[in-house]
Amino acid sequence: MKINKIISGVFSLLILSSFIGCTEIEDHPDGRTDYSDLFTTNRKTYTYMNQCYGWILNYGMNYNYTMLAGCTDEAKDSWELQNGVTRKWNEGQLSPFSNPLEGIEGNPENYNYYYQGIRACNIFLANIPTASVYSEDIRNSFKAQVLTLRAFYYLQLVKRYGGVPIITTPDYDYTKVKRGTFGECARQILADCQAAIDIPTVEEWGWRSLDKENYRHVMTKAICAAIRSQISLYAASPLYNDGTITWTEAAEITKKSLDDCLANNYELYKKQPNATAGYSPYDVYFYSRTDLPVVNDKETIMEVGQMYMWNYAGLPTTDGQTDAGACPSQELLDAYEVVNGDMTESYPLLNLESPYLDANHLQPNLNPAVQGLYNQAKPYENRDPRLKASIYYDGSKLNLETDALLSTKTGGNCALDPSNARYTCTGYYTRKFSHYKSGRSGNLDGYFKEFRLAELYLNYAEAANEASTTGTVPNDAVDAVNAVRSRVGMPGIPYGLSCDQFRLRIRNERRVELAFEEHRFFDVRRWKMLDQTDKVITGMKANSDGSYSRFVVDNNRKAYSEKFLLYPIPGDEAIRLQNASGTNCQNPGW
């Protein structure tokens, strides 16, 4: 049985207990407490501001120590054998009164949870103009941080539920609260972030947090830029686009966000590891924590909790491992491009427009351009370097300090075994975020990157392509993608592709670069292609004769119809909103 995930909960309790212990607030005889009583000293103001951070989750492995990848075509989670949360999700066990991804260890019911955080932010923002603080710089820093937090909490809500009520004051008449449109919510998020960015830089408010351990997770202007980039991309995407934010505006916002981060010394992680530490900077980046002071990792914009790959998504050869977790799908493996020997040419492995010739994905529709480069008897040779950095496959090195290899063959050290949760059910294990020295004696796995610079490059590339009026992808969009690809030595995507052709390439690029980072779940939804991606999961069997054969892992998934594009509004809340507005406020299909 998986242990409780208590980091976030303890963090919140510590904040709350310190808040209570540090503030001597006298209640009125009728039991009321004035908000103003919470801000009568700098210490109280600072404590309440810190409390506003208490609704940030660890993400990454936040679903009872499973990954969101198992609810996408990225992976099949081995924990489904024990009726894990991804099994319930994939079987369609979702309703307005029960969401298998929420209300579990590590991930509370999101709707009410984030509104609690928003309410705390609203109380703070209403009182900070008159709160007791040591200086106006501190007042401005506190205000900027909490504006950013409110925007972040709203972003988490709208990604999951679509438009939600916009509440920006601590006191309101709930009977008059109505559900906002996605565009209205996006405008509020953009405005909060821009207001925070416009606040002058001071010691505790700038483009990076201070180089001190206790400031590691402080909100920054770069986080504002990342939120603006993501919400504008989403708002212009097919699922959410209500005409409020066009692709042209999204391109402008994503470009400004990227440029501002670049101008403030953010750059892709490029420190070359030694031969036994990792294959590439991309490899090492995900098992490394941001260094303080920042010297090597100038890419991470927002980092949250540590991953527990070795234990809950690890290899059975690791002492203390309990299950294999998110076992990568063959569909994900097929997304990694084929390269020639000197890395001067690369091509998608499959026809991206129609990747499979059958409904069960057992007949890949190979791209004619890979003929002579791709050998189905040696499927992992001549591939995008991010494949071996992100995924363990038959023949992978268990670590780079020895010659020991991973074997998924029958009787192998990491054998394919769909009946045992400690072993892969697809023929693959997740390598991303994993440190080869992690184990029972200590966790050295990486920390989850909620925002990083590579996403901003890809956000801009997608928006710029969609905003094109010529039918041809703009060179700037190609340059943005190629900046990301060049980090691992991948040849650039050529100029001059049609917008339709580039759309397929950028979507595939996001799938590869951002694998296991909780983007795929939302990407296929905002593109409204869930019914094309989440029906079937296949794997690869390594045979004793050295050959490989594809097989169906799961072709009975049910969470791909249109209603699964958005979470249902919680039932009680939908009823309250309907009573207030007189109209149905539930998401389609629920």
Coordinates of C-alpha atoms in Angstrom, one line a residue:
M1 CA 0.0 0.0 0.0
K2 CA 1.3 3.4 -0.9
I3 CA 2.4 5.7 1.9
N4 CA 0.6 8.9 2.6
K5 CA 1.8 12.0 0.7
I6 CA 1.9 14.6 3.4
I7 CA 4.4 17.2 2.3
S8 CA 1.9 19.7 1.0
G9 CA -0.5 19.0 3.9
V10 CA 2.3 19.4 6.5
F11 CA 3.4 22.6 4.8
S12 CA -0.1 24.1 4.9
L13 CA -0.5 23.0 8.6
L14 CA 2.8 24.6 9.5
I15 CA 1.9 27.8 7.9
L16 CA -1.5 27.8 9.5
S17 CA -0.1 26.9 12.9
S18 CA 2.6 29.6 12.7
F19 CA 0.0 32.0 11.6
I20 CA -2.1 31.3 14.6
G21 CA 0.9 31.3 16.9
C22 CA 2.3 34.6 15.7
T23 CA -1.0 36.6 15.6
E24 CA -2.8 37.6 18.8
I25 CA -6.2 38.4 17.3
E26 CA -9.0 39.3 19.6
D27 CA -12.4 38.1 18.5
H28 CA -15.5 40.3 18.7
P29 CA -18.0 39.3 21.3
D30 CA -20.2 37.8 18.6
G31 CA -17.3 35.7 17.3
R32 CA -16.3 37.8 14.3
T33 CA -12.7 38.6 13.5
D34 CA -11.9 41.7 11.4
Y35 CA -9.6 41.0 8.5
S36 CA -7.8 44.2 9.5
D37 CA -6.7 42.5 12.7
L38 CA -4.6 40.1 10.7
F39 CA -2.4 42.9 9.3
T40 CA -1.5 45.1 12.3
T41 CA 2.2 44.3 12.3
N42 CA 4.7 43.5 9.6
R43 CA 5.0 40.0 11.1
K44 CA 1.3 39.3 10.9
T45 CA 1.2 40.7 7.3
Y46 CA 4.2 38.5 6.3
T47 CA 2.6 35.5 7.9
Y48 CA -0.7 35.9 6.1
M49 CA 1.2 36.5 2.8
N50 CA 3.0 33.2 3.4
Q51 CA -0.3 31.4 4.1
C52 CA -1.4 32.4 0.6
Y53 CA 1.3 30.0 -0.7
G54 CA -0.4 27.0 1.0
W55 CA -2.5 25.9 -1.9
I56 CA 0.4 25.1 -4.3
L57 CA 0.5 21.3 -4.8
N58 CA 3.6 19.2 -5.6
Y59 CA 2.1 18.0 -8.9
G60 CA 4.3 15.5 -10.8
M61 CA 3.3 12.4 -8.7
N62 CA 0.4 14.1 -7.0
Y63 CA -2.2 11.4 -7.6
N64 CA -1.5 9.0 -4.7
Y65 CA 2.1 8.8 -6.0
T66 CA 1.0 8.1 -9.6
M67 CA 1.6 10.3 -12.6
L68 CA -1.0 12.0 -14.8
A69 CA 0.7 10.3 -17.7
G70 CA -1.3 7.2 -17.0
C71 CA -4.4 9.0 -17.9
T72 CA -3.1 9.9 -21.3
D73 CA -1.6 8.0 -24.3
E74 CA 1.8 8.5 -22.8
A75 CA 1.6 5.5 -20.4
K76 CA -0.2 2.7 -18.8
D77 CA 0.2 2.7 -15.0
S78 CA 1.1 -0.6 -13.5
W79 CA -0.8 0.4 -10.3
E80 CA -4.0 -0.2 -12.3
L81 CA -3.6 -3.9 -11.2
Q82 CA -4.6 -2.7 -7.7
N83 CA -7.5 -0.6 -9.0
G84 CA -5.3 2.6 -8.9
V85 CA -6.6 6.0 -9.8
T86 CA -5.6 5.9 -13.4
R87 CA -7.7 2.7 -13.9
K88 CA -10.8 4.4 -12.5
W89 CA -10.2 7.4 -14.7
N90 CA -9.6 5.3 -17.9
E91 CA -12.7 3.3 -17.1
G92 CA -14.7 6.5 -17.2
Q93 CA -15.5 6.6 -13.4
L94 CA -15.9 10.4 -13.4
S95 CA -19.1 12.2 -12.4
P96 CA -20.0 15.6 -10.9
F97 CA -19.9 13.9 -7.4
S98 CA -16.8 11.8 -7.9
N99 CA -13.5 12.4 -9.6
P100 CA -10.9 9.6 -9.3
L101 CA -8.0 12.1 -9.7
E102 CA -9.2 14.3 -6.8
G103 CA -9.9 13.9 -3.2
I104 CA -7.1 11.4 -2.8
E105 CA -3.7 11.5 -1.1
G106 CA -1.7 14.4 -2.5
N107 CA -4.5 15.8 -4.6
P108 CA -7.6 17.3 -2.9
E109 CA -10.8 18.2 -4.7
N110 CA -9.5 21.0 -6.9
Y111 CA -12.5 23.2 -7.3
N112 CA -13.1 24.1 -3.7
Y113 CA -9.4 23.7 -2.8
Y114 CA -8.2 26.4 -5.2
Y115 CA -11.1 28.7 -4.3
Q116 CA -9.8 28.5 -0.7
G117 CA -6.5 29.7 -1.9
I118 CA -8.1 32.5 -4.0
R119 CA -10.1 33.6 -1.0
A120 CA -6.9 33.9 1.0
C121 CA -5.4 35.9 -1.8
N122 CA -8.4 38.2 -2.0
I123 CA -8.3 38.9 1.7
F124 CA -4.7 39.8 1.5
L125 CA -5.0 42.0 -1.6
A126 CA -7.9 43.9 0.0
N127 CA -5.9 44.6 3.1
I128 CA -2.3 45.1 1.8
P129 CA -2.9 48.8 1.0
T130 CA -3.3 49.7 4.7
A131 CA -1.4 46.7 6.2
S132 CA 1.5 47.3 8.6
V133 CA 4.8 46.7 6.8
Y134 CA 8.4 47.8 7.2
S135 CA 8.6 49.6 3.9
E136 CA 6.7 50.3 0.7
D137 CA 9.1 48.0 -1.2
I138 CA 7.9 45.2 1.1
R139 CA 4.3 46.1 0.5
N140 CA 4.8 46.1 -3.2
S141 CA 6.7 42.8 -3.1
F142 CA 4.0 41.1 -1.0
K143 CA 1.2 42.4 -3.3
A144 CA 3.0 41.2 -6.4
Q145 CA 3.6 37.7 -5.0
V146 CA -0.1 37.3 -4.0
L147 CA -1.4 38.6 -7.4
T148 CA 0.8 35.9 -9.0
L149 CA -0.6 33.3 -6.7
R150 CA -4.2 34.2 -7.4
A151 CA -3.5 34.0 -11.1
F152 CA -1.8 30.6 -10.7
Y153 CA -4.8 29.2 -8.7
Y154 CA -7.2 30.5 -11.4
L155 CA -5.1 28.9 -14.1
Q156 CA -5.3 25.5 -12.4
L157 CA -9.1 25.9 -12.2
V158 CA -9.8 26.9 -15.8
K159 CA -7.5 24.2 -17.3
R160 CA -9.6 21.6 -15.7
Y161 CA -13.1 23.1 -15.5
G162 CA -13.2 25.8 -18.2
G163 CA -14.7 29.1 -17.2
V164 CA -15.4 29.6 -13.5
P165 CA -16.8 32.3 -11.3
I166 CA -14.4 35.3 -11.1
I167 CA -14.2 36.4 -7.5
T168 CA -11.7 39.1 -6.6
T169 CA -13.0 40.4 -3.3
P170 CA -13.2 38.7 0.1
D171 CA -16.8 39.6 0.6
Y172 CA -19.4 39.0 -2.0
D173 CA -23.0 38.0 -2.4
Y174 CA -22.9 34.4 -3.4
T175 CA -26.4 34.4 -4.7
K176 CA -25.3 36.7 -7.4
V177 CA -22.1 34.8 -8.4
K178 CA -22.2 33.6 -12.0
R179 CA -19.9 31.5 -14.0
G180 CA -17.4 33.5 -16.1
T181 CA -16.5 32.5 -19.6
F182 CA -13.0 31.1 -20.3
G183 CA -12.1 34.3 -22.0
E184 CA -13.2 36.4 -19.0
C185 CA -11.2 34.2 -16.7
A186 CA -8.2 34.4 -19.0
R187 CA -8.4 38.2 -19.0
Q188 CA -8.4 38.2 -15.2
I189 CA -5.4 36.0 -15.1
L190 CA -3.5 38.1 -17.6
A191 CA -4.4 41.3 -15.8
D192 CA -3.2 39.9 -12.4
C193 CA 0.1 38.8 -13.9
Q194 CA 0.7 42.0 -15.8
A195 CA -0.1 44.1 -12.6
A196 CA 2.5 42.0 -10.8
I197 CA 5.1 42.3 -13.5
D198 CA 4.6 46.1 -13.6
I199 CA 5.4 46.4 -9.9
P200 CA 9.1 47.6 -9.8
T201 CA 11.8 45.1 -9.0
V202 CA 12.8 45.1 -5.3
E203 CA 14.9 42.7 -3.3
E204 CA 12.2 40.1 -2.8
W205 CA 10.4 40.6 -6.1
G206 CA 12.0 40.2 -9.4
W207 CA 12.6 37.9 -12.3
R208 CA 14.3 35.3 -10.1
S209 CA 13.9 34.5 -6.4
L210 CA 16.7 35.3 -4.1
D211 CA 19.6 32.9 -4.0
K212 CA 18.6 31.6 -0.5
E213 CA 17.1 28.3 0.4
N214 CA 14.1 29.8 2.1
Y215 CA 13.3 31.9 -1.0
R216 CA 13.5 29.0 -3.4
H217 CA 9.7 28.8 -4.1
V218 CA 8.9 32.5 -4.0
M219 CA 6.8 33.8 -6.8
T220 CA 8.6 35.8 -9.5
K221 CA 8.0 37.9 -12.6
A222 CA 9.1 34.9 -14.7
I223 CA 6.3 32.9 -13.2
C224 CA 3.9 35.6 -14.2
A225 CA 5.3 35.5 -17.7
A226 CA 4.9 31.7 -17.9
I227 CA 1.3 31.9 -16.6
R228 CA 0.5 34.6 -19.3
S229 CA 2.1 32.4 -22.0
Q230 CA 0.2 29.3 -21.0
I231 CA -3.2 31.0 -20.5
S232 CA -3.1 32.9 -23.7
L233 CA -2.2 29.7 -25.6
Y234 CA -5.0 27.8 -24.0
A235 CA -7.5 30.7 -24.5
A236 CA -6.9 30.7 -28.3
S237 CA -7.0 26.9 -28.6
P238 CA -10.1 25.1 -30.1
L239 CA -11.5 23.8 -26.8
Y240 CA -11.5 27.2 -25.0
N241 CA -11.6 29.7 -27.8
D242 CA -14.7 31.9 -27.3
G243 CA -13.4 34.8 -29.4
T244 CA -11.9 36.7 -26.5
I245 CA -8.2 36.0 -27.3
T246 CA -7.2 35.4 -30.9
W247 CA -4.2 33.5 -32.1
T248 CA -2.7 36.8 -33.1
E249 CA -2.9 38.1 -29.5
A250 CA -1.8 34.8 -28.2
A251 CA 1.3 35.0 -30.4
E252 CA 2.1 38.5 -29.1
I253 CA 1.7 37.5 -25.5
T254 CA 3.7 34.3 -25.8
K255 CA 6.5 36.1 -27.7
K256 CA 6.6 38.9 -25.0
S257 CA 6.7 36.3 -22.2
L258 CA 9.6 34.4 -23.9
D259 CA 11.5 37.5 -24.8
D260 CA 11.2 38.9 -21.2
C261 CA 12.5 35.7 -19.7
L262 CA 15.4 35.6 -22.2
A263 CA 16.2 39.2 -21.5
N264 CA 16.4 38.4 -17.8
N265 CA 19.0 35.6 -18.1
Y266 CA 16.8 32.6 -18.5
E267 CA 18.2 30.0 -20.9
L268 CA 17.9 26.3 -21.7
Y269 CA 19.9 24.1 -19.4
K270 CA 23.0 23.2 -21.4
K271 CA 25.7 22.0 -19.0
Q272 CA 27.3 19.0 -20.5
P273 CA 27.5 16.0 -18.0
N274 CA 30.4 13.7 -17.7
A275 CA 30.1 10.3 -19.3
T276 CA 28.8 8.5 -16.2
A277 CA 26.4 11.2 -15.1
G278 CA 24.0 11.4 -18.0
Y279 CA 23.6 11.2 -21.8
S280 CA 23.0 15.0 -22.3
P281 CA 22.1 18.2 -20.5
Y282 CA 18.4 17.3 -21.1
D283 CA 19.0 14.0 -19.3
V284 CA 20.7 15.5 -16.3
Y285 CA 18.3 18.5 -16.0
F286 CA 15.4 16.4 -14.9
Y287 CA 17.1 14.6 -12.0
S288 CA 18.8 17.8 -10.8
R289 CA 17.4 20.4 -8.5
T290 CA 17.8 24.0 -9.3
D291 CA 21.2 25.1 -8.0
L292 CA 21.5 28.1 -5.6
P293 CA 23.0 30.4 -6.5
V294 CA 21.8 29.8 -10.0
V295 CA 24.7 29.0 -12.2
N296 CA 23.8 25.9 -14.2
D297 CA 20.0 25.8 -14.2
K298 CA 18.8 29.0 -15.8
E299 CA 15.9 27.2 -17.4
T300 CA 13.6 26.4 -14.5
I301 CA 10.9 29.0 -13.9
M302 CA 8.9 27.3 -11.2
E303 CA 9.9 24.1 -9.3
V304 CA 7.8 22.2 -6.9
G305 CA 8.0 18.9 -5.0
Q306 CA 10.5 16.1 -5.4
M307 CA 9.6 13.0 -7.4
Y308 CA 9.7 9.5 -6.0
M309 CA 10.5 7.7 -9.2
W310 CA 12.7 5.0 -7.7
N311 CA 9.9 3.8 -5.4
Y312 CA 6.7 4.4 -7.3
A313 CA 7.8 4.5 -11.0
G314 CA 11.0 2.6 -10.8
L315 CA 12.9 -0.5 -11.9
P316 CA 12.4 -3.8 -10.1
T317 CA 16.2 -4.0 -9.8
T318 CA 16.1 -1.0 -7.3
D319 CA 16.1 -1.9 -3.6
G320 CA 12.8 -0.8 -2.1
Q321 CA 10.9 -0.3 -5.4
T322 CA 7.2 -1.1 -5.0
D323 CA 5.8 -0.6 -8.5
A324 CA 6.7 0.3 -12.0
G325 CA 4.3 3.3 -12.2
A326 CA 3.7 5.0 -15.5
C327 CA 5.0 2.5 -18.1
P328 CA 5.6 4.4 -21.3
S329 CA 3.4 3.5 -24.3
Q330 CA 4.6 2.4 -27.7
E331 CA 2.6 5.4 -29.0
L332 CA 5.0 7.7 -27.1
L333 CA 8.0 5.8 -28.3
D334 CA 6.8 6.2 -31.9
A335 CA 6.8 10.0 -31.4
Y336 CA 10.6 10.2 -31.2
E337 CA 12.1 11.0 -34.6
V338 CA 14.6 9.0 -36.6
V339 CA 18.0 10.5 -37.2
N340 CA 20.9 9.6 -39.5
G341 CA 24.3 8.6 -38.2
D342 CA 25.8 12.1 -38.0
M343 CA 22.6 13.8 -36.7
T344 CA 22.3 16.0 -39.8
E345 CA 18.9 14.7 -40.9
S346 CA 15.8 13.7 -38.9
Y347 CA 12.3 12.6 -39.8
P348 CA 9.2 11.7 -37.9
L349 CA 9.0 7.9 -37.6
L350 CA 5.3 7.8 -38.6
N351 CA 3.0 9.6 -40.9
L352 CA 1.9 12.2 -38.3
E353 CA -1.4 12.8 -40.1
S354 CA -2.4 9.1 -40.0
P355 CA 0.1 7.3 -37.7
Y356 CA -1.4 3.8 -37.7
L357 CA -3.1 1.6 -40.3
D358 CA -5.4 -0.2 -37.8
A359 CA -7.5 0.7 -34.8
N360 CA -5.3 -1.3 -32.4
H361 CA -2.1 0.5 -33.4
L362 CA -0.3 -2.7 -34.3
Q363 CA 0.5 -1.6 -37.8
P364 CA 2.5 1.6 -37.8
N365 CA 2.2 3.8 -40.9
L366 CA 5.9 4.4 -41.3
N367 CA 7.1 7.6 -42.9
P368 CA 8.7 6.7 -46.2
A369 CA 11.6 9.1 -45.4
V370 CA 12.9 6.8 -42.6
Q371 CA 13.5 3.9 -45.0
G372 CA 17.1 2.9 -44.6
L373 CA 17.4 4.7 -41.2
Y374 CA 14.9 2.8 -39.1
N375 CA 15.4 -0.9 -38.5
Q376 CA 12.3 -2.6 -36.9
A377 CA 14.7 -5.3 -35.5
K378 CA 16.7 -2.5 -33.7
P379 CA 13.9 0.0 -33.0
Y380 CA 15.8 2.2 -30.6
E381 CA 18.8 2.9 -32.7
N382 CA 19.1 6.2 -34.7
R383 CA 16.5 8.0 -32.6
D384 CA 16.0 11.4 -31.0
P385 CA 18.4 11.5 -28.0
R386 CA 15.5 12.4 -25.8
L387 CA 14.2 8.9 -26.1
K388 CA 17.1 7.3 -24.1
A389 CA 17.1 10.2 -21.7
S390 CA 13.4 9.7 -20.9
I391 CA 12.6 6.0 -21.3
Y392 CA 14.2 2.7 -20.3
Y393 CA 13.8 0.1 -23.0
D394 CA 15.2 -3.4 -23.6
G395 CA 18.9 -3.0 -23.9
S396 CA 19.2 0.3 -22.0
K397 CA 22.0 0.8 -19.5
L398 CA 20.7 0.4 -16.0
N399 CA 23.2 3.2 -15.1
L400 CA 26.1 4.8 -16.9
E401 CA 28.7 3.7 -14.4
T402 CA 28.5 0.0 -15.3
D403 CA 27.9 -2.1 -18.4
A404 CA 24.8 -3.8 -16.9
L405 CA 21.8 -3.7 -19.2
L406 CA 18.1 -3.7 -18.7
S407 CA 16.3 -6.7 -20.1
T408 CA 12.5 -6.9 -20.6
K409 CA 12.7 -10.4 -22.1
T410 CA 11.1 -13.3 -20.2
G411 CA 13.4 -14.1 -17.3
G412 CA 15.2 -10.7 -17.7
N413 CA 16.0 -8.4 -14.8
C414 CA 13.2 -6.1 -15.7
A415 CA 11.0 -8.5 -17.5
L416 CA 7.6 -7.6 -19.1
D417 CA 5.0 -8.9 -16.7
P418 CA 1.5 -7.3 -16.9
S419 CA 0.4 -9.4 -13.9
N420 CA 3.0 -7.9 -11.5
A421 CA 2.9 -4.2 -10.6
R422 CA 6.6 -4.1 -10.0
Y423 CA 7.3 -4.9 -13.6
T424 CA 6.5 -3.1 -16.8
C425 CA 3.2 -3.8 -18.5
T426 CA 4.3 -2.1 -21.8
G427 CA 7.9 -3.1 -22.2
Y428 CA 9.1 0.3 -21.0
Y429 CA 9.9 2.2 -17.8
T430 CA 10.0 5.9 -17.2
R431 CA 13.6 7.3 -16.9
K432 CA 12.8 11.0 -16.8
F433 CA 13.3 12.5 -13.4
S434 CA 15.0 9.3 -12.2
H435 CA 18.5 9.3 -10.6
Y436 CA 20.2 6.0 -11.0
K437 CA 21.6 6.2 -7.5
S438 CA 18.2 6.6 -5.8
G439 CA 16.9 3.8 -3.6
R440 CA 15.9 2.8 -0.2
S441 CA 18.9 4.6 1.3
G442 CA 18.1 8.0 -0.2
N443 CA 16.0 9.8 -2.8
L444 CA 18.1 11.7 -5.4
D445 CA 15.3 12.0 -8.0
G446 CA 14.5 15.3 -9.6
Y447 CA 12.0 18.0 -8.7
F448 CA 8.9 18.6 -10.8
K449 CA 9.2 21.6 -13.1
E450 CA 5.9 23.3 -13.2
F451 CA 7.1 25.9 -15.7
R452 CA 10.4 25.9 -17.6
L453 CA 11.7 28.0 -20.5
A454 CA 11.4 25.2 -23.1
E455 CA 7.6 25.4 -22.7
L456 CA 7.6 29.1 -23.5
Y457 CA 9.5 28.5 -26.7
L458 CA 7.0 25.8 -27.8
N459 CA 4.0 28.0 -26.7
Y460 CA 5.2 30.8 -28.9
A461 CA 5.9 28.5 -31.9
E462 CA 2.4 27.0 -31.8
A463 CA 0.7 30.4 -31.4
A464 CA 2.8 32.1 -34.1
N465 CA 2.0 29.3 -36.6
E466 CA -1.7 29.4 -35.9
A467 CA -1.7 33.2 -36.2
S468 CA 0.0 33.0 -39.7
T469 CA -2.1 34.5 -42.5
T470 CA 0.1 33.3 -45.3
G471 CA -0.5 29.6 -45.0
T472 CA 3.2 29.1 -44.3
V473 CA 4.8 28.8 -40.9
P474 CA 6.7 31.9 -39.9
N475 CA 10.5 31.5 -39.6
D476 CA 10.3 32.8 -36.0
A477 CA 8.1 29.9 -35.1
V478 CA 10.5 27.4 -36.6
D479 CA 13.4 29.1 -34.8
A480 CA 11.7 28.7 -31.5
V481 CA 11.2 25.0 -31.9
N482 CA 14.7 24.5 -33.3
A483 CA 16.2 26.3 -30.2
V484 CA 14.7 23.5 -28.1
R485 CA 15.8 20.8 -30.5
S486 CA 19.3 22.0 -30.7
R487 CA 19.9 21.5 -27.0
V488 CA 20.0 17.7 -27.7
G489 CA 21.7 18.0 -31.1
M490 CA 18.5 17.4 -33.1
P491 CA 18.6 18.8 -36.6
G492 CA 16.3 21.7 -37.2
I493 CA 12.8 21.6 -38.6
P494 CA 13.1 23.2 -42.1
Y495 CA 11.6 26.6 -43.0
G496 CA 8.8 26.8 -45.5
L497 CA 6.4 24.1 -44.2
S498 CA 2.7 24.8 -44.5
C499 CA 0.9 25.8 -41.3
D500 CA -0.8 22.4 -41.4
Q501 CA 2.5 20.5 -41.7
F502 CA 4.1 22.5 -38.9
R503 CA 1.0 22.0 -36.7
L504 CA 1.7 18.3 -36.8
R505 CA 5.4 18.9 -36.1
I506 CA 4.9 21.3 -33.1
R507 CA 2.3 19.0 -31.5
N508 CA 4.7 16.1 -31.8
E509 CA 7.6 18.2 -30.5
R510 CA 5.6 19.1 -27.4
R511 CA 4.8 15.4 -26.9
V512 CA 8.5 14.5 -26.9
E513 CA 10.1 17.5 -25.1
L514 CA 7.4 17.8 -22.4
A515 CA 6.7 14.0 -21.9
F516 CA 5.6 13.1 -18.3
E517 CA 5.3 16.8 -17.4
E518 CA 1.5 16.9 -17.3
H519 CA 1.2 18.8 -20.6
R520 CA -0.2 15.9 -22.8
F521 CA -3.3 15.6 -20.6
F522 CA -4.3 19.2 -21.3
D523 CA -2.8 19.5 -24.8
V524 CA -5.0 16.8 -26.4
R525 CA -8.0 18.3 -24.7
R526 CA -7.4 21.9 -25.8
W527 CA -6.8 20.6 -29.4
K528 CA -10.0 18.6 -29.1
M529 CA -8.4 15.4 -30.3
L530 CA -8.9 13.3 -27.2
D531 CA -10.9 10.8 -29.2
Q532 CA -8.0 10.3 -31.5
T533 CA -5.4 9.7 -28.9
D534 CA -6.7 8.1 -25.8
K535 CA -8.5 5.0 -27.0
V536 CA -5.6 2.5 -27.2
I537 CA -2.3 1.8 -25.5
T538 CA 0.2 -0.6 -27.0
G539 CA 3.6 -1.9 -25.9
M540 CA 6.6 -3.7 -27.3
K541 CA 7.6 -7.3 -26.4
A542 CA 11.3 -8.2 -26.6
N543 CA 11.4 -11.8 -27.8
S544 CA 14.0 -14.4 -26.9
D545 CA 15.2 -14.5 -30.5
G546 CA 16.1 -10.9 -30.4
S547 CA 13.1 -9.7 -32.4
Y548 CA 10.4 -7.2 -31.2
S549 CA 6.7 -7.4 -31.5
R550 CA 4.0 -4.9 -30.8
F551 CA 1.0 -5.9 -28.6
V552 CA -2.2 -4.4 -27.3
V553 CA -1.9 -3.3 -23.6
D554 CA -5.3 -1.6 -23.3
N555 CA -7.9 -1.1 -26.0
N556 CA -10.9 -0.7 -23.6
R557 CA -10.4 2.8 -22.4
K558 CA -13.6 4.9 -22.0
A559 CA -12.5 8.4 -21.0
Y560 CA -12.2 9.8 -24.5
S561 CA -15.6 11.1 -25.5
E562 CA -16.3 14.8 -25.7
K563 CA -17.6 15.2 -22.2
F564 CA -14.1 14.2 -20.9
L565 CA -12.6 17.3 -22.4
L566 CA -13.4 19.1 -19.1
Y567 CA -13.9 18.0 -15.5
P568 CA -17.5 18.3 -14.5
I569 CA -18.2 21.2 -12.1
P570 CA -18.8 19.6 -8.7
G571 CA -22.4 18.7 -8.4
D572 CA -23.3 20.9 -5.4
E573 CA -21.5 23.8 -6.9
A574 CA -23.3 23.4 -10.2
I575 CA -26.6 23.4 -8.5
R576 CA -25.7 26.6 -6.5
L577 CA -24.6 28.4 -9.7
Q578 CA -27.7 27.3 -11.5
N579 CA -29.9 28.7 -8.7
A580 CA -28.0 32.0 -8.8
S581 CA -28.1 32.4 -12.6
G582 CA -31.2 30.5 -13.6
T583 CA -29.2 28.7 -16.3
N584 CA -27.5 25.3 -16.5
C585 CA -23.9 25.8 -15.4
Q586 CA -22.6 22.3 -15.7
N587 CA -20.0 21.4 -18.4
P588 CA -21.3 19.6 -21.5
G589 CA -22.2 16.0 -21.1
W590 CA -22.4 16.0 -17.3

